[in-house]
Tab-separated table of C-alpha atoms in Angstrom:
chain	number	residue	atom	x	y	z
A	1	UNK	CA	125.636	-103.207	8.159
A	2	UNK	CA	122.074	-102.521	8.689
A	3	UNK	CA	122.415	-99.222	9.785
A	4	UNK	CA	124.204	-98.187	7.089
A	5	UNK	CA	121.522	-99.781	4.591
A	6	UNK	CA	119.244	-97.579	6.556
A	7	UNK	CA	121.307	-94.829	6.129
A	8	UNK	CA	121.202	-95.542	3.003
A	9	UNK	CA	117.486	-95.551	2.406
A	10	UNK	CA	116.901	-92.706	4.731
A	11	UNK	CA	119.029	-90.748	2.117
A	12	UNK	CA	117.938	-91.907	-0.848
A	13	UNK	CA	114.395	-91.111	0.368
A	14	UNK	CA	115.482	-87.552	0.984
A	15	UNK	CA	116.828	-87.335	-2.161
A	16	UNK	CA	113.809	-88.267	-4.055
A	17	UNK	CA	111.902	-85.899	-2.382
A	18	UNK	CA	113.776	-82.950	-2.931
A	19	UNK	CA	113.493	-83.971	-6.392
A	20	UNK	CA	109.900	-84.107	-6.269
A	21	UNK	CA	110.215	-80.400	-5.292
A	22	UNK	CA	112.564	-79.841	-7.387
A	23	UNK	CA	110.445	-81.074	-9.970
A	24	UNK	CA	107.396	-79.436	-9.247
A	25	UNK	CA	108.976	-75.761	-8.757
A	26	UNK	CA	110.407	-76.027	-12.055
A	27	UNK	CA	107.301	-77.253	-13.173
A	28	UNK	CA	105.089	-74.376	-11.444
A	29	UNK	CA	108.023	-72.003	-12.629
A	30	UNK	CA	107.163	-72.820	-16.615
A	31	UNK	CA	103.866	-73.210	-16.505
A	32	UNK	CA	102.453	-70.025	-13.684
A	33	UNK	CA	102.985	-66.878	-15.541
A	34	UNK	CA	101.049	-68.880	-17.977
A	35	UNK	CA	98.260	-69.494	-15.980
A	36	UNK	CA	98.319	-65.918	-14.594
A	37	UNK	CA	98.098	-64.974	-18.325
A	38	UNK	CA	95.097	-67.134	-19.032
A	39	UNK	CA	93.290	-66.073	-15.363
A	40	UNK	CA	93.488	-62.406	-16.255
A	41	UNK	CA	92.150	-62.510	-19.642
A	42	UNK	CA	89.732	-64.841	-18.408
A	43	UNK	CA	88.772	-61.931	-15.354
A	44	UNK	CA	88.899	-59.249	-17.676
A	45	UNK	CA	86.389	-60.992	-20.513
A	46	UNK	CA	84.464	-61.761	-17.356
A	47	UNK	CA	84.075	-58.130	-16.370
A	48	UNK	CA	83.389	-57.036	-19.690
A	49	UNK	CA	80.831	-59.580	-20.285
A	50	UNK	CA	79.151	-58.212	-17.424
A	51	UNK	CA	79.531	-54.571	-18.680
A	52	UNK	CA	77.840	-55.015	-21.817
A	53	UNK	CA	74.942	-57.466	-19.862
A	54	UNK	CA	74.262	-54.136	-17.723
A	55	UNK	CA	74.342	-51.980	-20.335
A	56	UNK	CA	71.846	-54.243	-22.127
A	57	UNK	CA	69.656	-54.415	-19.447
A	58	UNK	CA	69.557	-50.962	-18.867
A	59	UNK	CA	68.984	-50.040	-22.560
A	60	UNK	CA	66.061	-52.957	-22.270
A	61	UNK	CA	64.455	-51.062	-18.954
A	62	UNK	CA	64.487	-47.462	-20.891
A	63	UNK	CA	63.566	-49.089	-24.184
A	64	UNK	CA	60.192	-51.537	-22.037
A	65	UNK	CA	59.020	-48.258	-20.211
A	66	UNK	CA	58.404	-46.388	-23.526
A	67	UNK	CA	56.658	-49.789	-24.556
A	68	UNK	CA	54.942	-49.736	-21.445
A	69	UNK	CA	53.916	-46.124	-22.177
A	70	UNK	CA	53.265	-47.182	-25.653
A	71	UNK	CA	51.011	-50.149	-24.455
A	72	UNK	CA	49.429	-48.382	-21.699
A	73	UNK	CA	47.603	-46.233	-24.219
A	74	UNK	CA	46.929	-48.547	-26.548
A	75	UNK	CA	44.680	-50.542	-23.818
A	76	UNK	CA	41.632	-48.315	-23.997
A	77	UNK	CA	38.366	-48.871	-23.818
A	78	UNK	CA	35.569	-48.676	-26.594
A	79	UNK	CA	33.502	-46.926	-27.829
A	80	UNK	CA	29.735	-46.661	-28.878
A	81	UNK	CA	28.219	-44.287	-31.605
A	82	UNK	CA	24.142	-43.987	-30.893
A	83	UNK	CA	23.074	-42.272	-34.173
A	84	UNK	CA	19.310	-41.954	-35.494
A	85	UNK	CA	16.503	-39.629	-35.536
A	86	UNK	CA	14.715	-37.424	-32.308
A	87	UNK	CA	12.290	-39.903	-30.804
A	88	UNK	CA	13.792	-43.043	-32.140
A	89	UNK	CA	14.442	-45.093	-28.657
A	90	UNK	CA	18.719	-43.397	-29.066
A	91	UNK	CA	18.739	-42.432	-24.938
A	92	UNK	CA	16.679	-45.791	-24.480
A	93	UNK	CA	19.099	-48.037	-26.712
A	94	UNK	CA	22.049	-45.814	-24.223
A	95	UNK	CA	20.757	-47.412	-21.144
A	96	UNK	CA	20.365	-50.365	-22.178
A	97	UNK	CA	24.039	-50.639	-22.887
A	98	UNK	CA	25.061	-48.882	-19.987
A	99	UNK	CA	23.567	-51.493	-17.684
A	100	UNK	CA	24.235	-54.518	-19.800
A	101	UNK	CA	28.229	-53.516	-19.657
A	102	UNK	CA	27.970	-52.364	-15.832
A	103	UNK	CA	26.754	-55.700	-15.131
A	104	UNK	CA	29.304	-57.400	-17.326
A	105	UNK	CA	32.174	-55.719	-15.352
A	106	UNK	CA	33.186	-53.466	-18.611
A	107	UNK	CA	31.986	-50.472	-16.430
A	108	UNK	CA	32.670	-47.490	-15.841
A	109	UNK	CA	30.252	-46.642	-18.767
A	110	UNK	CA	29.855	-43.364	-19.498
A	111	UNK	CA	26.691	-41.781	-21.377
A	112	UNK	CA	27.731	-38.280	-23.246
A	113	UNK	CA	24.397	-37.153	-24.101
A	114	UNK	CA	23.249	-34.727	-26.807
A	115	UNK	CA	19.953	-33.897	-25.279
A	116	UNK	CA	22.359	-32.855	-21.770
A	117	UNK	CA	24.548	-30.629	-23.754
A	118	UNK	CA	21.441	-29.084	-25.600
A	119	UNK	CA	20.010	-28.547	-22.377
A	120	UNK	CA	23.176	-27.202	-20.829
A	121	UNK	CA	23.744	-24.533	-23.306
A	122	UNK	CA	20.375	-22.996	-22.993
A	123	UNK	CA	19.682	-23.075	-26.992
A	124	UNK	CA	16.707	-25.399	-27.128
A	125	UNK	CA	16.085	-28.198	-29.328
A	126	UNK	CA	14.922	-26.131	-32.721
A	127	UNK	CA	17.404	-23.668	-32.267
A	128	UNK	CA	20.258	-25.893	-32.149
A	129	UNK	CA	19.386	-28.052	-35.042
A	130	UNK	CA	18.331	-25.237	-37.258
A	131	UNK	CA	21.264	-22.517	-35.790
A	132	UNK	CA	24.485	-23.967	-38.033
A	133	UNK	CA	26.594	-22.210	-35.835
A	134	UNK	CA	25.031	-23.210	-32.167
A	135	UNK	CA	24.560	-26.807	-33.732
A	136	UNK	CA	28.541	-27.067	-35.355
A	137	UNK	CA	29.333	-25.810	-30.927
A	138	UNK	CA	27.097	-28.746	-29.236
A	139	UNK	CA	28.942	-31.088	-31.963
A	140	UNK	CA	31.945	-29.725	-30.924
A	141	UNK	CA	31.439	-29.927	-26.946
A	142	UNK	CA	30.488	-33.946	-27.746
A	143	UNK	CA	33.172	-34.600	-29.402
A	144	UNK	CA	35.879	-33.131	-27.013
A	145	UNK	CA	34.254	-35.032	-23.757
A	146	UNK	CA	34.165	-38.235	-25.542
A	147	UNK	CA	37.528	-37.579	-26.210
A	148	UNK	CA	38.460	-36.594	-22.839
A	149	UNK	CA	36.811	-39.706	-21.590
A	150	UNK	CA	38.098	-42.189	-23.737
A	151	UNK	CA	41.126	-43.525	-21.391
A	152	UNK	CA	41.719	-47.141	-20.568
A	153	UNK	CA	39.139	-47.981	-17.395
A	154	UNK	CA	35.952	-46.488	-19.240
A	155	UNK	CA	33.535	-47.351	-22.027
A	156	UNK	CA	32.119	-44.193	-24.044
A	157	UNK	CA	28.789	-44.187	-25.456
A	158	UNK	CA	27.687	-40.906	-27.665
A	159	UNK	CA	23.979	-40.846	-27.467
A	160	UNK	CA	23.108	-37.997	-30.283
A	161	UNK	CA	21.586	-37.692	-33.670
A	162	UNK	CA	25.190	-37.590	-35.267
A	163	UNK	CA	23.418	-37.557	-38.114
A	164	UNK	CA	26.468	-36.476	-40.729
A	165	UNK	CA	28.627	-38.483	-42.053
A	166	UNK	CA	31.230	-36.619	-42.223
A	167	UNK	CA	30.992	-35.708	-38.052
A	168	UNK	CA	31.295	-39.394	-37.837
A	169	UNK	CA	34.291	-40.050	-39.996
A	170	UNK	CA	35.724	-37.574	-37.618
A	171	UNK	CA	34.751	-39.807	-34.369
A	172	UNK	CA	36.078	-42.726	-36.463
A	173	UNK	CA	39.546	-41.002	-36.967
A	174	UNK	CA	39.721	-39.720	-33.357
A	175	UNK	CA	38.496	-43.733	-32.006
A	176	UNK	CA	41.951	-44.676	-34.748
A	177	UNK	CA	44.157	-42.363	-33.177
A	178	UNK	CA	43.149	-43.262	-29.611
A	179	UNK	CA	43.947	-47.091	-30.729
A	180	UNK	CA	39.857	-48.367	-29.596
A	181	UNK	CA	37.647	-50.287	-30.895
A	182	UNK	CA	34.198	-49.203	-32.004
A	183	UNK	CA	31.168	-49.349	-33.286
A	184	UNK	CA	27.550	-48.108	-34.795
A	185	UNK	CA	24.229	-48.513	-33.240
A	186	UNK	CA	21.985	-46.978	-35.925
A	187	UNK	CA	18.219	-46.550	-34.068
A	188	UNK	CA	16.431	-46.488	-37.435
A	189	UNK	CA	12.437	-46.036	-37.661
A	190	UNK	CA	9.956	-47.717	-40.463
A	191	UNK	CA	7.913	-45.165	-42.511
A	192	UNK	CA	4.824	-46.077	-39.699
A	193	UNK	CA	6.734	-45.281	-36.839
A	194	UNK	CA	8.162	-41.713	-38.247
A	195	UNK	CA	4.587	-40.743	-39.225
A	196	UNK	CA	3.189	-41.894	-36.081
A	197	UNK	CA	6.629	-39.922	-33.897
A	198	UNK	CA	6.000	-36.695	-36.179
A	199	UNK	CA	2.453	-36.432	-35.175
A	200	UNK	CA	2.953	-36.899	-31.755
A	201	UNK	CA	5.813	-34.104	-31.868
A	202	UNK	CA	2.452	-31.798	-33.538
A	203	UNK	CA	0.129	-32.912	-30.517
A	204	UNK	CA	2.712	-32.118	-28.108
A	205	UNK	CA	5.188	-29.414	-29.268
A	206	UNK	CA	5.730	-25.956	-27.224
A	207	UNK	CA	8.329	-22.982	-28.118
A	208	UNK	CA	11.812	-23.979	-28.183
A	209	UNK	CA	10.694	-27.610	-28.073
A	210	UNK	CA	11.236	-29.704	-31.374
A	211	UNK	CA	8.445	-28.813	-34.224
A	212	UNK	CA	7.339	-30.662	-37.572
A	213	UNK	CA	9.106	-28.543	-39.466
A	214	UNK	CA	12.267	-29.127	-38.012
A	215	UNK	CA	11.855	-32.719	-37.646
A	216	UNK	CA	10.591	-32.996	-41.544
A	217	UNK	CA	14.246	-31.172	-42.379
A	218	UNK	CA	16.008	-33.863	-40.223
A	219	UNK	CA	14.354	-36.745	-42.110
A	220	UNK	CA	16.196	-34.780	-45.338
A	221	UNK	CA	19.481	-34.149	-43.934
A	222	UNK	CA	19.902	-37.249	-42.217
A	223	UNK	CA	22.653	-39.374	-43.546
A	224	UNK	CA	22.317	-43.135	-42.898
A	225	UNK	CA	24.960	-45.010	-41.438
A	226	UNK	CA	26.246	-47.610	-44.276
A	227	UNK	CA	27.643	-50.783	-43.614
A	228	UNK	CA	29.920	-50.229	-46.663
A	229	UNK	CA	31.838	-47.180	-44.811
A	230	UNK	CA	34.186	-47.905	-42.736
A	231	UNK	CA	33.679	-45.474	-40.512
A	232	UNK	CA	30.402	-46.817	-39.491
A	233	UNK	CA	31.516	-50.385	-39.199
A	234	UNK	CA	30.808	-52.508	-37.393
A	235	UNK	CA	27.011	-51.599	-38.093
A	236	UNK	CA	24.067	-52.801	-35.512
A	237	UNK	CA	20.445	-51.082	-37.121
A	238	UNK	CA	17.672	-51.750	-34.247
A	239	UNK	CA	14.289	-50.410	-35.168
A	240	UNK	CA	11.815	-49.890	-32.056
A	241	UNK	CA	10.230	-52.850	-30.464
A	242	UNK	CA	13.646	-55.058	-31.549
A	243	UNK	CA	15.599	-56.043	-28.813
A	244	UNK	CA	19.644	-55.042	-29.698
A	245	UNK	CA	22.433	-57.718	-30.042
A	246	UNK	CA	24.151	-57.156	-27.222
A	247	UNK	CA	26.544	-60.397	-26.971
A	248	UNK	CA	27.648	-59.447	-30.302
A	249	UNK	CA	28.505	-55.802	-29.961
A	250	UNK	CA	30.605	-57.287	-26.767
A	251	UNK	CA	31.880	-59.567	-29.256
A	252	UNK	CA	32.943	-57.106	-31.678
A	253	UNK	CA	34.183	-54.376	-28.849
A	254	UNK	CA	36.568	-56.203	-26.344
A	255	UNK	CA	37.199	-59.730	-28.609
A	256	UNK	CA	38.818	-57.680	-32.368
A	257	UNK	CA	42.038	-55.781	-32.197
A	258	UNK	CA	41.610	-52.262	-32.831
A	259	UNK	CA	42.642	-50.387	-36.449
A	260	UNK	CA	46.123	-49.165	-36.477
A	261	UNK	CA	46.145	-45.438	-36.448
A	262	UNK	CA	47.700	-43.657	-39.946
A	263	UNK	CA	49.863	-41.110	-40.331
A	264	UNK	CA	47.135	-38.519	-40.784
A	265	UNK	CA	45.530	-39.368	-37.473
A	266	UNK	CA	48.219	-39.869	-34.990
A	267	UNK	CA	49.932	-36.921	-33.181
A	268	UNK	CA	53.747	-35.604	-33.756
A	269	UNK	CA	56.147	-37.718	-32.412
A	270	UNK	CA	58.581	-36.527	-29.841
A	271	UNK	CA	62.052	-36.563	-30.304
A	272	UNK	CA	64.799	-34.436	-28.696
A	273	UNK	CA	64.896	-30.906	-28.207
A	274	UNK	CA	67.530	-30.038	-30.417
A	275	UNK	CA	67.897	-33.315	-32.691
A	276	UNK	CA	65.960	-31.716	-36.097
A	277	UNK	CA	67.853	-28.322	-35.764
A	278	UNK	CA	71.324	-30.215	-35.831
A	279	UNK	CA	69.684	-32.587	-38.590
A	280	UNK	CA	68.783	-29.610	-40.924
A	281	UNK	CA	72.289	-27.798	-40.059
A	282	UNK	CA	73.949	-30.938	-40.770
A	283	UNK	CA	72.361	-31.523	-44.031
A	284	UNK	CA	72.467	-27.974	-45.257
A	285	UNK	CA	76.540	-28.034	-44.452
A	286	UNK	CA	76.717	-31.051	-46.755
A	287	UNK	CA	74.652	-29.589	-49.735
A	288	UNK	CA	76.796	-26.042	-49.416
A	289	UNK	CA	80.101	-28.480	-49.514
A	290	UNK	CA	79.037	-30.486	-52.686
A	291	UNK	CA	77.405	-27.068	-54.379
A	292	UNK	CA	81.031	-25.343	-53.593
A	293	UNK	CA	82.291	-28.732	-55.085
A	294	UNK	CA	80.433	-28.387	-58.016
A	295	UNK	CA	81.644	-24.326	-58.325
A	296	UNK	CA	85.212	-24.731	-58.886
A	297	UNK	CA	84.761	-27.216	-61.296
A	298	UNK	CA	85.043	-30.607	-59.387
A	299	UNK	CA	83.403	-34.120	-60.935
A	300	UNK	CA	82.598	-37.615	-59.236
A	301	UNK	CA	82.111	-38.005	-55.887
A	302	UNK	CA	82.667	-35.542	-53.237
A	303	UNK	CA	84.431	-35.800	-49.825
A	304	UNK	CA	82.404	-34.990	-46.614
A	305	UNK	CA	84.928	-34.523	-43.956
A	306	UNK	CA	82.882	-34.952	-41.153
A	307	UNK	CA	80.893	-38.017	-41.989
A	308	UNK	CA	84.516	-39.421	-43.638
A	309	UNK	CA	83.129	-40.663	-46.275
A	310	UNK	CA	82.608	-39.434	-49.965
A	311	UNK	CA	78.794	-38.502	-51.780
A	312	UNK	CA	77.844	-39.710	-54.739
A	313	UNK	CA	76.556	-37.051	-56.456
A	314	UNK	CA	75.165	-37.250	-60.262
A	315	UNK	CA	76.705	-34.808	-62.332
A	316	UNK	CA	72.999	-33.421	-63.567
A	317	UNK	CA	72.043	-33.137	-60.118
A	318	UNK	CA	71.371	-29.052	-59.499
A	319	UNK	CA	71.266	-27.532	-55.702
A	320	UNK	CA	67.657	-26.948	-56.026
A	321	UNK	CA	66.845	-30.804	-56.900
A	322	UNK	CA	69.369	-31.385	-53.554
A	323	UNK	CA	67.324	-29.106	-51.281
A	324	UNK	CA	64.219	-30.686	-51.992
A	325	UNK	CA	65.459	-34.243	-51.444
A	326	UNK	CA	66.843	-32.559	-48.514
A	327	UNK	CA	63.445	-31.317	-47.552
A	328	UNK	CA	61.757	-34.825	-47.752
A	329	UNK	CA	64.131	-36.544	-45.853
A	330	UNK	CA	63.849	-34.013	-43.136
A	331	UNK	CA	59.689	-34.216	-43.315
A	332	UNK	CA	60.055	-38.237	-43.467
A	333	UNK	CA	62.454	-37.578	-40.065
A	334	UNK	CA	59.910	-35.890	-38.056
A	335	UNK	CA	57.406	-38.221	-39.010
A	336	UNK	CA	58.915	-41.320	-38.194
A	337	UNK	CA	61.367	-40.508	-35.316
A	338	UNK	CA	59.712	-43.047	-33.372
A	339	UNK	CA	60.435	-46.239	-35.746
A	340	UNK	CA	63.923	-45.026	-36.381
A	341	UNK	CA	64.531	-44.473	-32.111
A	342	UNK	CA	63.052	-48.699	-32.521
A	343	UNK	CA	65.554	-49.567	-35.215
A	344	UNK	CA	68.500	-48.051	-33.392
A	345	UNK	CA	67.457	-49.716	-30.573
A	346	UNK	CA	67.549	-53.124	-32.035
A	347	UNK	CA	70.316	-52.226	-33.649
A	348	UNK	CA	72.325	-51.507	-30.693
A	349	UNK	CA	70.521	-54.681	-28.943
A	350	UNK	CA	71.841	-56.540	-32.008
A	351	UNK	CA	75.364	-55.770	-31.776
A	352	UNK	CA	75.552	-56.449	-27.982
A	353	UNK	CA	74.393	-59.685	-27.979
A	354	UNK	CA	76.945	-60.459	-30.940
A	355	UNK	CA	79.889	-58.785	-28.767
A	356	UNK	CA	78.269	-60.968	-25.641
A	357	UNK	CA	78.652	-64.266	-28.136
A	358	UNK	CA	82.305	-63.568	-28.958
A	359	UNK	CA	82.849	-63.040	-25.759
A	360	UNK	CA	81.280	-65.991	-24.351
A	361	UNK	CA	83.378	-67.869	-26.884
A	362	UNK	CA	86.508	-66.428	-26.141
A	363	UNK	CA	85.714	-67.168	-22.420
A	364	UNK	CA	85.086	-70.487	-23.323
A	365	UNK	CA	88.386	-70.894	-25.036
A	366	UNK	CA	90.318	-69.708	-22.338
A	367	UNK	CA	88.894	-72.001	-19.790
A	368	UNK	CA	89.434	-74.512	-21.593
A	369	UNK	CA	92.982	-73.560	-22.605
A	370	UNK	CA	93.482	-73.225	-19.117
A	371	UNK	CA	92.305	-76.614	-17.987
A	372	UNK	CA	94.514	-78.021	-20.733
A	373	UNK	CA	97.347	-76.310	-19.068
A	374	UNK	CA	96.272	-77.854	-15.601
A	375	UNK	CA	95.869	-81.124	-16.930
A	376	UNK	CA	99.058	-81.133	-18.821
A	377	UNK	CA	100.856	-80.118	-15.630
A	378	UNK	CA	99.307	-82.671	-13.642
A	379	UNK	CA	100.001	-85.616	-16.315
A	380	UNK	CA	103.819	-84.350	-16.244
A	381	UNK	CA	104.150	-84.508	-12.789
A	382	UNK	CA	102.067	-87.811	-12.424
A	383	UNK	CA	104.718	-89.351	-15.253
A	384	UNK	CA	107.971	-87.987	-13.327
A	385	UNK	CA	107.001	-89.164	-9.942
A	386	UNK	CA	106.293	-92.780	-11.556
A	387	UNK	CA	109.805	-92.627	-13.387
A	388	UNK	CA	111.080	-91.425	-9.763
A	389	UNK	CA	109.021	-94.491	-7.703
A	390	UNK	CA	110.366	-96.816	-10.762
A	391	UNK	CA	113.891	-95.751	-10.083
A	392	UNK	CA	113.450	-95.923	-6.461
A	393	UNK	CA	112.486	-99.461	-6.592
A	394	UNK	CA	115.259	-100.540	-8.890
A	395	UNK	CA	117.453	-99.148	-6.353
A	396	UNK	CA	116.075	-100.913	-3.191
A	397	UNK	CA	115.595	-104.180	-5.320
A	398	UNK	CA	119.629	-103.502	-6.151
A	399	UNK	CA	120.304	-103.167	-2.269
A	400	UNK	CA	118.386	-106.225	-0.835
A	401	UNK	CA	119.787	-108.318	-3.948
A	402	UNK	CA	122.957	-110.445	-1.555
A	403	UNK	CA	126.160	-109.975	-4.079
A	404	UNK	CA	127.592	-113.213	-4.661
A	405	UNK	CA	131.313	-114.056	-3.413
């Protein structure tokens, strides 16, 4: 009798386990191709997420190196314009600053002198001042090595006369489109000290050397530095025997951002090889199509089939008017091919990280559409095997129950 309960048991054990298998296969059998389902879309967001974070990264590297360019040239160093009369302290005043900013650490400071240039051409000092032509070449030379010189590890200083305004609106523009700061040092003289400098050039004068005369016609051409123009701003006026503010031109040089350059100062932009020729062919092809438009007779807007879209054209509008738009648009191009490369830029940066957030959202939603699944698998199986255990124990409390006679 035992053996047979055990039998029994044994059997009925058995059988709830290959229900439990049962169970589960059928179970794995719904719900797989499901998961499989949610496991590839999830793998496939997964690798495009990680396309468009390499192509954003990539675009980023290009787009920070032309920054880096862009930044690179915008760290230069400043620049000092010595202007005043011949025997005013100017070369003095030069070496002052030169050792004050060597000793500061601003160095290398370099001194492009108008009395070096003067001496290297071989002109002397009256003929170069009163020689337009020999005088408009030294200006020239001074200008193009400070120019030259102006780069991001060295400090300029242009010891001369520079004694027109107009010569220094040009350094001003070129100090603009070379993104630097800069300033004035005007070595300016009291009546006294001019008297007292002219006769000493009359004691001491020799051919070639500088002479009353020309010195007299200096005092008359020279054109102060204002602190009203902006091209002489900031101002610093020393007069001999003063000692210069030198903490303050520091101040001014290396502690203020330096004036945006403007259109009319900064250099061409560059922009691909062939982009403005397939611009203007573009454009023309789109005026020639509304003019032909406009020919046979045709009002409203007009379809351009290879934008796929349709111009709005006034009626009043002649091919003339069109051409010049045409020809602004092109100039306003080629000016600003820089900003627009920016704007597409962020544009494009834009629209990634939007396709990146839907992404990540989808993603999201499939994971957790996927552990839904799991958990709703798991629950179902946890729920049969208790009905099985509960129906398993009614049936061994049925067998030990004694059946009454």
């Amino acid at each position: 009798m035992s053996e047979e309960a055990s039998d029994s048991e044994s059997q009925d054990i058995q059988e709830h386990n290959e229900t439990v298998r049962a169970l589960s296969a059928g179970l794995l059998h719904i719900y797989e191709p499901k998961l499989r389902e949610v496991k590839e879309n999830l793998k496939e967001l997964i690798n495009k997420q990680n396309d468009l974070q390499i192509a954003m990264t990539s675009e980023k590297n290009a787009f920070s190196s032309r920054q880096i360019q862009e930044v690179n040239e915008m760290q230069r160093m400043p620049l000092i314009v010595i202007t005043g009369l011949p025997r005013s302290g100017k070369t003095t005043r030069a070496k002052e600053l030169e050792q004050y900013f060597s000793e500061n650490g601003k160095g290398p400071v370099h001194i492009v002198s108008e009395a070096d240039y003067i001496t290297r051409s071989g002109y002397g000092v009256k003929e170069s001042f009163t020689d337009t032509g020999k005088e408009k070449q030294i200006r020239a030379s001074l200008k193009s090595e400070a120019m030259k010189l102006l780069t991001k590890s060295t400090l300029v200083i242009m010891d001369g006369t520079n004694y027109i305004k107009g010569y220094r609106y040009e350094i001003f523009c070129m100090s603009k489109n070379a993104r630097t700061t800069q300033c004035t040092v005007h070595c300016a003289m009291t009546v006294e000290q001019r008297n007292a400098r002219r006769d000493d050039i009359v004691q001491n004068s020799s051919s070639g050397e500088l002479d009353a005369e020309t010195f007299d016609a200096l005092c008359q051409r020279y054109e102060e530095p204002q602190d009203t123009s902006r091209w002489d701003r900031p101002l610093f006026t020393v007069y001999g025997g003063e000692e210069m503010d030198l903490a303050r031109i520091n101040t001014v040089l290396y502690e203020q951002a330096p004036l945006p350059p403007n259109l009319a100062t900064q250099n061409m932009p560059l922009s691909s090889t062939n982009f403005l020729f397939e611009l203007d062919k573009t454009t023309q092809t789109i005026i020639d199509q509304i003019a032909a438009a406009r020919k046979i007779g045709l009002d409203g807007p007009v379809e351009i089939p290879q934008a796929g879209m349709r111009a709005e054209v006034p009626d009043n509008m002649s091919v003339a008017q069109l051409n010049r738009h045409r020809r602004q648009f092109l100039n306003y191009v080629k000016m600003h091919t820089n900003v627009l490369k920016t704007k597409a830029y962020k544009d494009k940066v834009s629209r990634i990280k939007m396709q990146m957030h839907q992404i990540h959202q989808r993603t999201k939603n499939l994971r957790a559409k996927a552990l839904e699944i799991q958990e709703l698998k798991v629950n179902q199986c946890a729920t049969k095997l208790q009905q099985l255990h509960y129906e398993e124990s009614l049936v061994a409390n049925s067998k030990r129950t004694p059946r009454k006679s």
